[in-house]
Amino acid sequence: GENVEQHPSTLSVQEGDSAVIKCTYSDSASNYFPWYKQELGKGPQLIIDIRSNVGEKKDQRIAVTLNKTAKHFSLHITETQPEDSAVYFCAASIGHAGNQFYFGTGTSLTVIP
Amino acid sequence: DTEVTQTPKHLVMGMTNKKSLKCEQHMGHRAMYWYKQKAKKPPELMFVYSYEKLSINESVPSRFSPECPNSSLLNLHLHALQPEDSALYLCASSPPSGYTGELFFGEGSRLTVL
């Protein structure tokens, strides 16, 4: 089955700096890679995703890159703000309904004002 | 409107109680999921329903019993739970096959077993 590894497990940055979280996956059949943000006491919220036919996707301050050959994908947050502080999970899936989503172990991001 | 609604938000139960968690979505999604999440850990898949049929059961103990009465509702019936079952239970849904496959989560039901 699929195995998703995520690094780092914790990350502290100064407000305004960039944050990068990296994930690797093992199953070359995976073709959909979402990122979730989970704030304390809440459910995970989908913040950005990328499919295997795309190398990069950007949405305002967040961007995701995918390297299919190396089987890794990364989340980039620029101009970080205190409200970006949360736990971030990457995931990999074969992208259609009813399939499993394999999650990384999570990164606890703290943005220091 | 990407909304998955879970009730109750908090539940405390004894080991001999019977209770249920409920989940509802009106996005036309045909796959619905139950996940269990412990503190500081990723969500752990329990069950998947696809078109109202149980398609994945991740070897979950029988004290957890899922039910999908229709395409919008998903229940998780709880009976004779153990203290180690205390966790955040997350419901999620995703669009029908052929669509983009995004997984949308509810806010979760925080379960405490005494």
mmCIF file with all atom_site columns, C-alpha atoms in Angstrom:
data_model
loop_
_atom_site.group_PDB
_atom_site.id
_atom_site.type_symbol
_atom_site.label_atom_id
_atom_site.label_alt_id
_atom_site.label_comp_id
_atom_site.label_asym_id
_atom_site.label_entity_id
_atom_site.label_seq_id
_atom_site.pdbx_PDB_ins_code
_atom_site.Cartn_x
_atom_site.Cartn_y
_atom_site.Cartn_z
_atom_site.occupancy
_atom_site.B_iso_or_equiv
_atom_site.pdbx_formal_charge
_atom_site.auth_seq_id
_atom_site.auth_comp_id
_atom_site.auth_asym_id
_atom_site.auth_atom_id
_atom_site.pdbx_PDB_model_num
ATOM 1   C CA . GLY A 1 1   ? 0.000   0.000  0.000   1.00 0.00 ? 1   GLY A CA 1
ATOM 2   C CA . GLU A 1 2   ? 0.853   3.673  -0.108  1.00 0.00 ? 2   GLU A CA 1
ATOM 3   C CA . ASN A 1 3   ? 3.241   5.173  2.462   1.00 0.00 ? 3   ASN A CA 1
ATOM 4   C CA . VAL A 1 4   ? 3.392   8.947  2.926   1.00 0.00 ? 4   VAL A CA 1
ATOM 5   C CA . GLU A 1 5   ? 6.210   10.524 4.908   1.00 0.00 ? 5   GLU A CA 1
ATOM 6   C CA . GLN A 1 6   ? 6.104   14.149 6.042   1.00 0.00 ? 6   GLN A CA 1
ATOM 7   C CA . HIS A 1 7   ? 8.837   16.455 7.359   1.00 0.00 ? 7   HIS A CA 1
ATOM 8   C CA . PRO A 1 8   ? 9.435   18.325 9.529   1.00 0.00 ? 8   PRO A CA 1
ATOM 9   C CA . SER A 1 9   ? 7.159   17.319 12.398  1.00 0.00 ? 9   SER A CA 1
ATOM 10  C CA . THR A 1 10  ? 7.437   20.791 13.938  1.00 0.00 ? 10  THR A CA 1
ATOM 11  C CA . LEU A 1 11  ? 8.319   24.103 12.355  1.00 0.00 ? 11  LEU A CA 1
ATOM 12  C CA . SER A 1 12  ? 8.655   27.561 13.875  1.00 0.00 ? 12  SER A CA 1
ATOM 13  C CA . VAL A 1 13  ? 9.045   30.653 11.717  1.00 0.00 ? 13  VAL A CA 1
ATOM 14  C CA . GLN A 1 14  ? 8.993   34.379 12.280  1.00 0.00 ? 14  GLN A CA 1
ATOM 15  C CA . GLU A 1 15  ? 5.997   36.248 10.984  1.00 0.00 ? 15  GLU A CA 1
ATOM 16  C CA . GLY A 1 16  ? 6.610   37.278 7.389   1.00 0.00 ? 16  GLY A CA 1
ATOM 17  C CA . ASP A 1 17  ? 9.035   34.460 6.673   1.00 0.00 ? 17  ASP A CA 1
ATOM 18  C CA . SER A 1 18  ? 8.303   31.487 4.423   1.00 0.00 ? 18  SER A CA 1
ATOM 19  C CA . ALA A 1 19  ? 7.500   27.954 5.561   1.00 0.00 ? 19  ALA A CA 1
ATOM 20  C CA . VAL A 1 20  ? 8.073   24.771 3.572   1.00 0.00 ? 20  VAL A CA 1
ATOM 21  C CA . ILE A 1 21  ? 6.699   21.325 4.396   1.00 0.00 ? 21  ILE A CA 1
ATOM 22  C CA . LYS A 1 22  ? 7.766   18.285 2.409   1.00 0.00 ? 22  LYS A CA 1
ATOM 23  C CA . CYS A 1 23  ? 6.130   14.923 1.747   1.00 0.00 ? 23  CYS A CA 1
ATOM 24  C CA . THR A 1 24  ? 7.178   11.796 -0.105  1.00 0.00 ? 24  THR A CA 1
ATOM 25  C CA . TYR A 1 25  ? 4.971   8.961  -1.319  1.00 0.00 ? 25  TYR A CA 1
ATOM 26  C CA . SER A 1 26  ? 5.678   5.430  -2.442  1.00 0.00 ? 26  SER A CA 1
ATOM 27  C CA . ASP A 1 27  ? 2.881   4.357  -4.813  1.00 0.00 ? 27  ASP A CA 1
ATOM 28  C CA . SER A 1 28  ? 3.344   5.641  -8.363  1.00 0.00 ? 28  SER A CA 1
ATOM 29  C CA . ALA A 1 29  ? -0.404  5.091  -8.961  1.00 0.00 ? 29  ALA A CA 1
ATOM 30  C CA . SER A 1 30  ? -1.253  7.962  -6.585  1.00 0.00 ? 30  SER A CA 1
ATOM 31  C CA . ASN A 1 31  ? -2.350  10.936 -8.631  1.00 0.00 ? 31  ASN A CA 1
ATOM 32  C CA . TYR A 1 32  ? -4.042  13.359 -6.250  1.00 0.00 ? 32  TYR A CA 1
ATOM 33  C CA . PHE A 1 33  ? -2.240  15.188 -3.449  1.00 0.00 ? 33  PHE A CA 1
ATOM 34  C CA . PRO A 1 34  ? -4.220  17.419 -1.092  1.00 0.00 ? 34  PRO A CA 1
ATOM 35  C CA . TRP A 1 35  ? -2.986  19.488 1.831   1.00 0.00 ? 35  TRP A CA 1
ATOM 36  C CA . TYR A 1 36  ? -5.054  20.024 4.954   1.00 0.00 ? 36  TYR A CA 1
ATOM 37  C CA . LYS A 1 37  ? -4.816  22.598 7.719   1.00 0.00 ? 37  LYS A CA 1
ATOM 38  C CA . GLN A 1 38  ? -6.161  21.606 11.107  1.00 0.00 ? 38  GLN A CA 1
ATOM 39  C CA . GLU A 1 39  ? -6.652  24.189 13.821  1.00 0.00 ? 39  GLU A CA 1
ATOM 40  C CA . LEU A 1 40  ? -7.042  23.185 17.438  1.00 0.00 ? 40  LEU A CA 1
ATOM 41  C CA . GLY A 1 41  ? -10.410 21.578 18.112  1.00 0.00 ? 41  GLY A CA 1
ATOM 42  C CA . LYS A 1 42  ? -11.483 21.635 14.461  1.00 0.00 ? 42  LYS A CA 1
ATOM 43  C CA . GLY A 1 43  ? -11.626 19.222 11.555  1.00 0.00 ? 43  GLY A CA 1
ATOM 44  C CA . PRO A 1 44  ? -9.013  19.267 8.786   1.00 0.00 ? 44  PRO A CA 1
ATOM 45  C CA . GLN A 1 45  ? -9.671  21.894 6.135   1.00 0.00 ? 45  GLN A CA 1
ATOM 46  C CA . LEU A 1 46  ? -8.596  21.389 2.533   1.00 0.00 ? 46  LEU A CA 1
ATOM 47  C CA . ILE A 1 47  ? -6.364  24.341 1.628   1.00 0.00 ? 47  ILE A CA 1
ATOM 48  C CA . ILE A 1 48  ? -4.813  23.349 -1.688  1.00 0.00 ? 48  ILE A CA 1
ATOM 49  C CA . ASP A 1 49  ? -4.384  20.272 -3.834  1.00 0.00 ? 49  ASP A CA 1
ATOM 50  C CA . ILE A 1 50  ? -2.495  19.162 -6.918  1.00 0.00 ? 50  ILE A CA 1
ATOM 51  C CA . ARG A 1 51  ? -2.937  16.420 -9.478  1.00 0.00 ? 51  ARG A CA 1
ATOM 52  C CA . SER A 1 52  ? -0.225  14.395 -11.112 1.00 0.00 ? 52  SER A CA 1
ATOM 53  C CA . ASN A 1 53  ? -0.583  16.136 -14.477 1.00 0.00 ? 53  ASN A CA 1
ATOM 54  C CA . VAL A 1 54  ? 0.454   19.466 -12.919 1.00 0.00 ? 54  VAL A CA 1
ATOM 55  C CA . GLY A 1 55  ? 3.845   20.445 -11.504 1.00 0.00 ? 55  GLY A CA 1
ATOM 56  C CA . GLU A 1 56  ? 2.882   23.488 -9.482  1.00 0.00 ? 56  GLU A CA 1
ATOM 57  C CA . LYS A 1 57  ? -0.229  25.238 -8.237  1.00 0.00 ? 57  LYS A CA 1
ATOM 58  C CA . LYS A 1 58  ? -0.553  28.520 -6.403  1.00 0.00 ? 58  LYS A CA 1
ATOM 59  C CA . ASP A 1 59  ? -3.338  30.166 -4.446  1.00 0.00 ? 59  ASP A CA 1
ATOM 60  C CA . GLN A 1 60  ? -2.398  33.548 -3.003  1.00 0.00 ? 60  GLN A CA 1
ATOM 61  C CA . ARG A 1 61  ? 0.224   32.900 -0.286  1.00 0.00 ? 61  ARG A CA 1
ATOM 62  C CA . ILE A 1 62  ? 0.223   29.130 -0.570  1.00 0.00 ? 62  ILE A CA 1
ATOM 63  C CA . ALA A 1 63  ? 1.674   26.972 -3.306  1.00 0.00 ? 63  ALA A CA 1
ATOM 64  C CA . VAL A 1 64  ? 2.234   23.284 -3.858  1.00 0.00 ? 64  VAL A CA 1
ATOM 65  C CA . THR A 1 65  ? 4.854   21.653 -6.071  1.00 0.00 ? 65  THR A CA 1
ATOM 66  C CA . LEU A 1 66  ? 4.930   18.063 -7.268  1.00 0.00 ? 66  LEU A CA 1
ATOM 67  C CA . ASN A 1 67  ? 7.843   16.027 -8.589  1.00 0.00 ? 67  ASN A CA 1
ATOM 68  C CA . LYS A 1 68  ? 6.368   12.782 -9.943  1.00 0.00 ? 68  LYS A CA 1
ATOM 69  C CA . THR A 1 69  ? 9.705   11.278 -10.825 1.00 0.00 ? 69  THR A CA 1
ATOM 70  C CA . ALA A 1 70  ? 11.042  11.693 -7.307  1.00 0.00 ? 70  ALA A CA 1
ATOM 71  C CA . LYS A 1 71  ? 7.635   11.036 -5.736  1.00 0.00 ? 71  LYS A CA 1
ATOM 72  C CA . HIS A 1 72  ? 7.644   14.090 -3.550  1.00 0.00 ? 72  HIS A CA 1
ATOM 73  C CA . PHE A 1 73  ? 5.483   17.159 -3.117  1.00 0.00 ? 73  PHE A CA 1
ATOM 74  C CA . SER A 1 74  ? 5.823   20.259 -0.999  1.00 0.00 ? 74  SER A CA 1
ATOM 75  C CA . LEU A 1 75  ? 3.705   22.991 0.544   1.00 0.00 ? 75  LEU A CA 1
ATOM 76  C CA . HIS A 1 76  ? 5.056   26.533 0.484   1.00 0.00 ? 76  HIS A CA 1
ATOM 77  C CA . ILE A 1 77  ? 3.558   29.315 2.579   1.00 0.00 ? 77  ILE A CA 1
ATOM 78  C CA . THR A 1 78  ? 4.928   32.794 1.976   1.00 0.00 ? 78  THR A CA 1
ATOM 79  C CA . GLU A 1 79  ? 4.568   35.906 4.152   1.00 0.00 ? 79  GLU A CA 1
ATOM 80  C CA . THR A 1 80  ? 3.430   33.782 7.069   1.00 0.00 ? 80  THR A CA 1
ATOM 81  C CA . GLN A 1 81  ? 0.957   35.213 9.564   1.00 0.00 ? 81  GLN A CA 1
ATOM 82  C CA . PRO A 1 82  ? 0.087   34.121 13.116  1.00 0.00 ? 82  PRO A CA 1
ATOM 83  C CA . GLU A 1 83  ? -3.211  32.695 11.850  1.00 0.00 ? 83  GLU A CA 1
ATOM 84  C CA . ASP A 1 84  ? -1.226  30.238 9.731   1.00 0.00 ? 84  ASP A CA 1
ATOM 85  C CA . SER A 1 85  ? -0.262  28.475 12.974  1.00 0.00 ? 85  SER A CA 1
ATOM 86  C CA . ALA A 1 86  ? -1.865  25.014 12.838  1.00 0.00 ? 86  ALA A CA 1
ATOM 87  C CA . VAL A 1 87  ? -1.106  21.391 12.067  1.00 0.00 ? 87  VAL A CA 1
ATOM 88  C CA . TYR A 1 88  ? -0.706  20.663 8.365   1.00 0.00 ? 88  TYR A CA 1
ATOM 89  C CA . PHE A 1 89  ? -1.247  17.223 6.834   1.00 0.00 ? 89  PHE A CA 1
ATOM 90  C CA . CYS A 1 90  ? -0.317  16.094 3.367   1.00 0.00 ? 90  CYS A CA 1
ATOM 91  C CA . ALA A 1 91  ? -2.103  13.169 1.739   1.00 0.00 ? 91  ALA A CA 1
ATOM 92  C CA . ALA A 1 92  ? -1.932  10.995 -1.343  1.00 0.00 ? 92  ALA A CA 1
ATOM 93  C CA . SER A 1 93  ? -4.759  9.239  -3.142  1.00 0.00 ? 93  SER A CA 1
ATOM 94  C CA . ILE A 1 94  ? -5.842  7.719  -6.391  1.00 0.00 ? 94  ILE A CA 1
ATOM 95  C CA . GLY A 1 95  ? -8.265  10.501 -7.159  1.00 0.00 ? 95  GLY A CA 1
ATOM 96  C CA . HIS A 1 96  ? -11.789 9.213  -7.364  1.00 0.00 ? 96  HIS A CA 1
ATOM 97  C CA . ALA A 1 97  ? -14.531 8.814  -4.789  1.00 0.00 ? 97  ALA A CA 1
ATOM 98  C CA . GLY A 1 98  ? -14.421 5.902  -2.396  1.00 0.00 ? 98  GLY A CA 1
ATOM 99  C CA . ASN A 1 99  ? -10.665 5.473  -2.475  1.00 0.00 ? 99  ASN A CA 1
ATOM 100 C CA . GLN A 1 100 ? -8.400  5.699  0.477   1.00 0.00 ? 100 GLN A CA 1
ATOM 101 C CA . PHE A 1 101 ? -6.483  8.813  1.349   1.00 0.00 ? 101 PHE A CA 1
ATOM 102 C CA . TYR A 1 102 ? -3.093  8.169  2.907   1.00 0.00 ? 102 TYR A CA 1
ATOM 103 C CA . PHE A 1 103 ? -2.029  10.888 5.309   1.00 0.00 ? 103 PHE A CA 1
ATOM 104 C CA . GLY A 1 104 ? 1.373   12.092 6.367   1.00 0.00 ? 104 GLY A CA 1
ATOM 105 C CA . THR A 1 105 ? 2.156   12.336 10.062  1.00 0.00 ? 105 THR A CA 1
ATOM 106 C CA . GLY A 1 106 ? 1.563   16.083 10.241  1.00 0.00 ? 106 GLY A CA 1
ATOM 107 C CA . THR A 1 107 ? 3.604   19.242 10.752  1.00 0.00 ? 107 THR A CA 1
ATOM 108 C CA . SER A 1 108 ? 2.871   21.577 13.635  1.00 0.00 ? 108 SER A CA 1
ATOM 109 C CA . LEU A 1 109 ? 3.582   25.078 12.327  1.00 0.00 ? 109 LEU A CA 1
ATOM 110 C CA . THR A 1 110 ? 4.033   27.972 14.732  1.00 0.00 ? 110 THR A CA 1
ATOM 111 C CA . VAL A 1 111 ? 4.313   31.506 13.371  1.00 0.00 ? 111 VAL A CA 1
ATOM 112 C CA . ILE A 1 112 ? 5.944   33.788 15.918  1.00 0.00 ? 112 ILE A CA 1
ATOM 113 C CA . PRO A 1 113 ? 4.644   37.378 15.850  1.00 0.00 ? 113 PRO A CA 1
ATOM 114 C CA . ASP B 2 1   ? -21.241 25.060 -0.044  1.00 0.00 ? 1   ASP B CA 1
ATOM 115 C CA . THR B 2 2   ? -18.637 22.549 1.088   1.00 0.00 ? 2   THR B CA 1
ATOM 116 C CA . GLU B 2 3   ? -20.130 21.516 4.401   1.00 0.00 ? 3   GLU B CA 1
ATOM 117 C CA . VAL B 2 4   ? -20.172 18.284 6.328   1.00 0.00 ? 4   VAL B CA 1
ATOM 118 C CA . THR B 2 5   ? -22.161 18.562 9.567   1.00 0.00 ? 5   THR B CA 1
ATOM 119 C CA . GLN B 2 6   ? -21.467 16.314 12.546  1.00 0.00 ? 6   GLN B CA 1
ATOM 120 C CA . THR B 2 7   ? -23.469 15.908 15.745  1.00 0.00 ? 7   THR B CA 1
ATOM 121 C CA . PRO B 2 8   ? -22.928 15.910 18.621  1.00 0.00 ? 8   PRO B CA 1
ATOM 122 C CA . LYS B 2 9   ? -19.781 18.015 18.895  1.00 0.00 ? 9   LYS B CA 1
ATOM 123 C CA . HIS B 2 10  ? -18.949 16.464 22.261  1.00 0.00 ? 10  HIS B CA 1
ATOM 124 C CA . LEU B 2 11  ? -20.028 13.155 23.757  1.00 0.00 ? 11  LEU B CA 1
ATOM 125 C CA . VAL B 2 12  ? -19.186 11.565 27.094  1.00 0.00 ? 12  VAL B CA 1
ATOM 126 C CA . MET B 2 13  ? -20.260 7.987  27.608  1.00 0.00 ? 13  MET B CA 1
ATOM 127 C CA . GLY B 2 14  ? -19.682 5.101  29.968  1.00 0.00 ? 14  GLY B CA 1
ATOM 128 C CA . MET B 2 15  ? -18.407 1.743  28.835  1.00 0.00 ? 15  MET B CA 1
ATOM 129 C CA . THR B 2 16  ? -21.889 0.201  28.996  1.00 0.00 ? 16  THR B CA 1
ATOM 130 C CA . ASN B 2 17  ? -23.689 2.956  27.102  1.00 0.00 ? 17  ASN B CA 1
ATOM 131 C CA . LYS B 2 18  ? -25.032 2.906  23.552  1.00 0.00 ? 18  LYS B CA 1
ATOM 132 C CA . LYS B 2 19  ? -24.749 6.116  21.602  1.00 0.00 ? 19  LYS B CA 1
ATOM 133 C CA . SER B 2 20  ? -24.559 7.274  17.975  1.00 0.00 ? 20  SER B CA 1
ATOM 134 C CA . LEU B 2 21  ? -22.612 9.852  16.037  1.00 0.00 ? 21  LEU B CA 1
ATOM 135 C CA . LYS B 2 22  ? -24.329 11.461 13.083  1.00 0.00 ? 22  LYS B CA 1
ATOM 136 C CA . CYS B 2 23  ? -23.016 13.022 9.884   1.00 0.00 ? 23  CYS B CA 1
ATOM 137 C CA . GLU B 2 24  ? -24.853 14.840 7.126   1.00 0.00 ? 24  GLU B CA 1
ATOM 138 C CA . GLN B 2 25  ? -23.840 16.375 3.793   1.00 0.00 ? 25  GLN B CA 1
ATOM 139 C CA . HIS B 2 26  ? -25.929 17.895 1.015   1.00 0.00 ? 26  HIS B CA 1
ATOM 140 C CA . MET B 2 27  ? -23.248 18.289 -1.633  1.00 0.00 ? 27  MET B CA 1
ATOM 141 C CA . GLY B 2 28  ? -24.343 15.271 -3.670  1.00 0.00 ? 28  GLY B CA 1
ATOM 142 C CA . HIS B 2 29  ? -21.237 13.366 -2.603  1.00 0.00 ? 29  HIS B CA 1
ATOM 143 C CA . ARG B 2 30  ? -21.546 9.615  -2.971  1.00 0.00 ? 30  ARG B CA 1
ATOM 144 C CA . ALA B 2 31  ? -18.623 8.520  -0.828  1.00 0.00 ? 31  ALA B CA 1
ATOM 145 C CA . MET B 2 32  ? -18.671 9.037  2.923   1.00 0.00 ? 32  MET B CA 1
ATOM 146 C CA . TYR B 2 33  ? -15.999 8.187  5.456   1.00 0.00 ? 33  TYR B CA 1
ATOM 147 C CA . TRP B 2 34  ? -15.442 7.759  9.169   1.00 0.00 ? 34  TRP B CA 1
ATOM 148 C CA . TYR B 2 35  ? -12.010 8.564  10.535  1.00 0.00 ? 35  TYR B CA 1
ATOM 149 C CA . LYS B 2 36  ? -10.655 8.371  14.079  1.00 0.00 ? 36  LYS B CA 1
ATOM 150 C CA . GLN B 2 37  ? -8.059  10.896 15.170  1.00 0.00 ? 37  GLN B CA 1
ATOM 151 C CA . LYS B 2 38  ? -5.949  10.834 18.306  1.00 0.00 ? 38  LYS B CA 1
ATOM 152 C CA . ALA B 2 39  ? -4.170  13.934 19.551  1.00 0.00 ? 39  ALA B CA 1
ATOM 153 C CA . LYS B 2 40  ? -1.243  15.044 17.377  1.00 0.00 ? 40  LYS B CA 1
ATOM 154 C CA . LYS B 2 41  ? -1.815  12.152 14.941  1.00 0.00 ? 41  LYS B CA 1
ATOM 155 C CA . PRO B 2 42  ? -3.200  12.019 11.402  1.00 0.00 ? 42  PRO B CA 1
ATOM 156 C CA . PRO B 2 43  ? -6.752  10.832 10.763  1.00 0.00 ? 43  PRO B CA 1
ATOM 157 C CA . GLU B 2 44  ? -7.003  7.043  10.748  1.00 0.00 ? 44  GLU B CA 1
ATOM 158 C CA . LEU B 2 45  ? -9.500  5.501  8.343   1.00 0.00 ? 45  LEU B CA 1
ATOM 159 C CA . MET B 2 46  ? -12.259 3.362  9.843   1.00 0.00 ? 46  MET B CA 1
ATOM 160 C CA . PHE B 2 47  ? -14.960 2.911  7.188   1.00 0.00 ? 47  PHE B CA 1
ATOM 161 C CA . VAL B 2 48  ? -15.810 4.033  3.660   1.00 0.00 ? 48  VAL B CA 1
ATOM 162 C CA . TYR B 2 49  ? -19.264 3.972  2.124   1.00 0.00 ? 49  TYR B CA 1
ATOM 163 C CA . SER B 2 50  ? -19.474 4.303  -1.640  1.00 0.00 ? 50  SER B CA 1
ATOM 164 C CA . TYR B 2 51  ? -22.951 4.742  -3.102  1.00 0.00 ? 51  TYR B CA 1
ATOM 165 C CA . GLU B 2 52  ? -24.443 3.765  0.275   1.00 0.00 ? 52  GLU B CA 1
ATOM 166 C CA . LYS B 2 53  ? -22.592 0.448  0.358   1.00 0.00 ? 53  LYS B CA 1
ATOM 167 C CA . LEU B 2 54  ? -19.773 -0.338 2.761   1.00 0.00 ? 54  LEU B CA 1
ATOM 168 C CA . SER B 2 55  ? -16.679 -0.550 0.573   1.00 0.00 ? 55  SER B CA 1
ATOM 169 C CA . ILE B 2 56  ? -13.855 -0.395 3.112   1.00 0.00 ? 56  ILE B CA 1
ATOM 170 C CA . ASN B 2 57  ? -13.742 -1.597 6.714   1.00 0.00 ? 57  ASN B CA 1
ATOM 171 C CA . GLU B 2 58  ? -10.300 -1.181 8.195   1.00 0.00 ? 58  GLU B CA 1
ATOM 172 C CA . SER B 2 59  ? -10.643 -4.081 10.644  1.00 0.00 ? 59  SER B CA 1
ATOM 173 C CA . VAL B 2 60  ? -12.487 -1.903 13.121  1.00 0.00 ? 60  VAL B CA 1
ATOM 174 C CA . PRO B 2 61  ? -13.762 -3.643 16.311  1.00 0.00 ? 61  PRO B CA 1
ATOM 175 C CA . SER B 2 62  ? -17.437 -4.582 16.204  1.00 0.00 ? 62  SER B CA 1
ATOM 176 C CA . ARG B 2 63  ? -18.227 -2.169 19.031  1.00 0.00 ? 63  ARG B CA 1
ATOM 177 C CA . PHE B 2 64  ? -18.216 0.426  16.224  1.00 0.00 ? 64  PHE B CA 1
ATOM 178 C CA . SER B 2 65  ? -21.078 -0.119 13.786  1.00 0.00 ? 65  SER B CA 1
ATOM 179 C CA . PRO B 2 66  ? -21.513 2.168  10.765  1.00 0.00 ? 66  PRO B CA 1
ATOM 180 C CA . GLU B 2 67  ? -24.760 2.804  8.955   1.00 0.00 ? 67  GLU B CA 1
ATOM 181 C CA . CYS B 2 68  ? -25.533 4.750  5.787   1.00 0.00 ? 68  CYS B CA 1
ATOM 182 C CA . PRO B 2 69  ? -29.334 5.235  5.627   1.00 0.00 ? 69  PRO B CA 1
ATOM 183 C CA . ASN B 2 70  ? -29.165 7.323  2.441   1.00 0.00 ? 70  ASN B CA 1
ATOM 184 C CA . SER B 2 71  ? -26.713 9.247  0.282   1.00 0.00 ? 71  SER B CA 1
ATOM 185 C CA . SER B 2 72  ? -26.724 12.260 2.636   1.00 0.00 ? 72  SER B CA 1
ATOM 186 C CA . LEU B 2 73  ? -26.471 10.597 6.031   1.00 0.00 ? 73  LEU B CA 1
ATOM 187 C CA . LEU B 2 74  ? -23.874 8.531  7.811   1.00 0.00 ? 74  LEU B CA 1
ATOM 188 C CA . ASN B 2 75  ? -24.107 7.201  11.350  1.00 0.00 ? 75  ASN B CA 1
ATOM 189 C CA . LEU B 2 76  ? -21.634 5.541  13.659  1.00 0.00 ? 76  LEU B CA 1
ATOM 190 C CA . HIS B 2 77  ? -23.235 3.459  16.396  1.00 0.00 ? 77  HIS B CA 1
ATOM 191 C CA . LEU B 2 78  ? -21.176 2.986  19.533  1.00 0.00 ? 78  LEU B CA 1
ATOM 192 C CA . HIS B 2 79  ? -21.592 0.220  22.101  1.00 0.00 ? 79  HIS B CA 1
ATOM 193 C CA . ALA B 2 80  ? -19.433 -1.122 24.926  1.00 0.00 ? 80  ALA B CA 1
ATOM 194 C CA . LEU B 2 81  ? -16.552 1.187  24.124  1.00 0.00 ? 81  LEU B CA 1
ATOM 195 C CA . GLN B 2 82  ? -13.247 1.242  25.960  1.00 0.00 ? 82  GLN B CA 1
ATOM 196 C CA . PRO B 2 83  ? -11.431 4.296  27.381  1.00 0.00 ? 83  PRO B CA 1
ATOM 197 C CA . GLU B 2 84  ? -8.834  3.973  24.605  1.00 0.00 ? 84  GLU B CA 1
ATOM 198 C CA . ASP B 2 85  ? -11.601 4.685  22.100  1.00 0.00 ? 85  ASP B CA 1
ATOM 199 C CA . SER B 2 86  ? -11.662 8.272  23.324  1.00 0.00 ? 86  SER B CA 1
ATOM 200 C CA . ALA B 2 87  ? -10.735 10.395 20.287  1.00 0.00 ? 87  ALA B CA 1
ATOM 201 C CA . LEU B 2 88  ? -11.989 12.884 17.725  1.00 0.00 ? 88  LEU B CA 1
ATOM 202 C CA . TYR B 2 89  ? -14.244 11.109 15.227  1.00 0.00 ? 89  TYR B CA 1
ATOM 203 C CA . LEU B 2 90  ? -14.279 12.762 11.847  1.00 0.00 ? 90  LEU B CA 1
ATOM 204 C CA . CYS B 2 91  ? -16.768 12.303 9.064   1.00 0.00 ? 91  CYS B CA 1
ATOM 205 C CA . ALA B 2 92  ? -15.781 13.156 5.509   1.00 0.00 ? 92  ALA B CA 1
ATOM 206 C CA . SER B 2 93  ? -17.291 13.009 2.054   1.00 0.00 ? 93  SER B CA 1
ATOM 207 C CA . SER B 2 94  ? -16.067 13.145 -1.509  1.00 0.00 ? 94  SER B CA 1
ATOM 208 C CA . PRO B 2 95  ? -17.715 13.618 -4.908  1.00 0.00 ? 95  PRO B CA 1
ATOM 209 C CA . PRO B 2 96  ? -18.858 10.792 -7.178  1.00 0.00 ? 96  PRO B CA 1
ATOM 210 C CA . SER B 2 97  ? -16.453 8.828  -9.334  1.00 0.00 ? 97  SER B CA 1
ATOM 211 C CA . GLY B 2 98  ? -15.256 10.778 -12.300 1.00 0.00 ? 98  GLY B CA 1
ATOM 212 C CA . TYR B 2 99  ? -15.123 13.999 -10.326 1.00 0.00 ? 99  TYR B CA 1
ATOM 213 C CA . THR B 2 100 ? -12.146 15.544 -8.650  1.00 0.00 ? 100 THR B CA 1
ATOM 214 C CA . GLY B 2 101 ? -12.054 13.337 -5.595  1.00 0.00 ? 101 GLY B CA 1
ATOM 215 C CA . GLU B 2 102 ? -11.538 16.007 -2.951  1.00 0.00 ? 102 GLU B CA 1
ATOM 216 C CA . LEU B 2 103 ? -12.158 14.886 0.600   1.00 0.00 ? 103 LEU B CA 1
ATOM 217 C CA . PHE B 2 104 ? -14.113 17.293 2.792   1.00 0.00 ? 104 PHE B CA 1
ATOM 218 C CA . PHE B 2 105 ? -14.156 16.869 6.567   1.00 0.00 ? 105 PHE B CA 1
ATOM 219 C CA . GLY B 2 106 ? -16.646 17.822 9.199   1.00 0.00 ? 106 GLY B CA 1
ATOM 220 C CA . GLU B 2 107 ? -15.577 19.470 12.456  1.00 0.00 ? 107 GLU B CA 1
ATOM 221 C CA . GLY B 2 108 ? -15.647 16.173 14.295  1.00 0.00 ? 108 GLY B CA 1
ATOM 222 C CA . SER B 2 109 ? -17.284 14.669 17.357  1.00 0.00 ? 109 SER B CA 1
ATOM 223 C CA . ARG B 2 110 ? -15.058 14.629 20.429  1.00 0.00 ? 110 ARG B CA 1
ATOM 224 C CA . LEU B 2 111 ? -15.749 11.359 22.251  1.00 0.00 ? 111 LEU B CA 1
ATOM 225 C CA . THR B 2 112 ? -14.719 10.655 25.832  1.00 0.00 ? 112 THR B CA 1
ATOM 226 C CA . VAL B 2 113 ? -15.258 7.147  27.228  1.00 0.00 ? 113 VAL B CA 1
ATOM 227 C CA . LEU B 2 114 ? -15.186 6.913  31.007  1.00 0.00 ? 114 LEU B CA 1
#
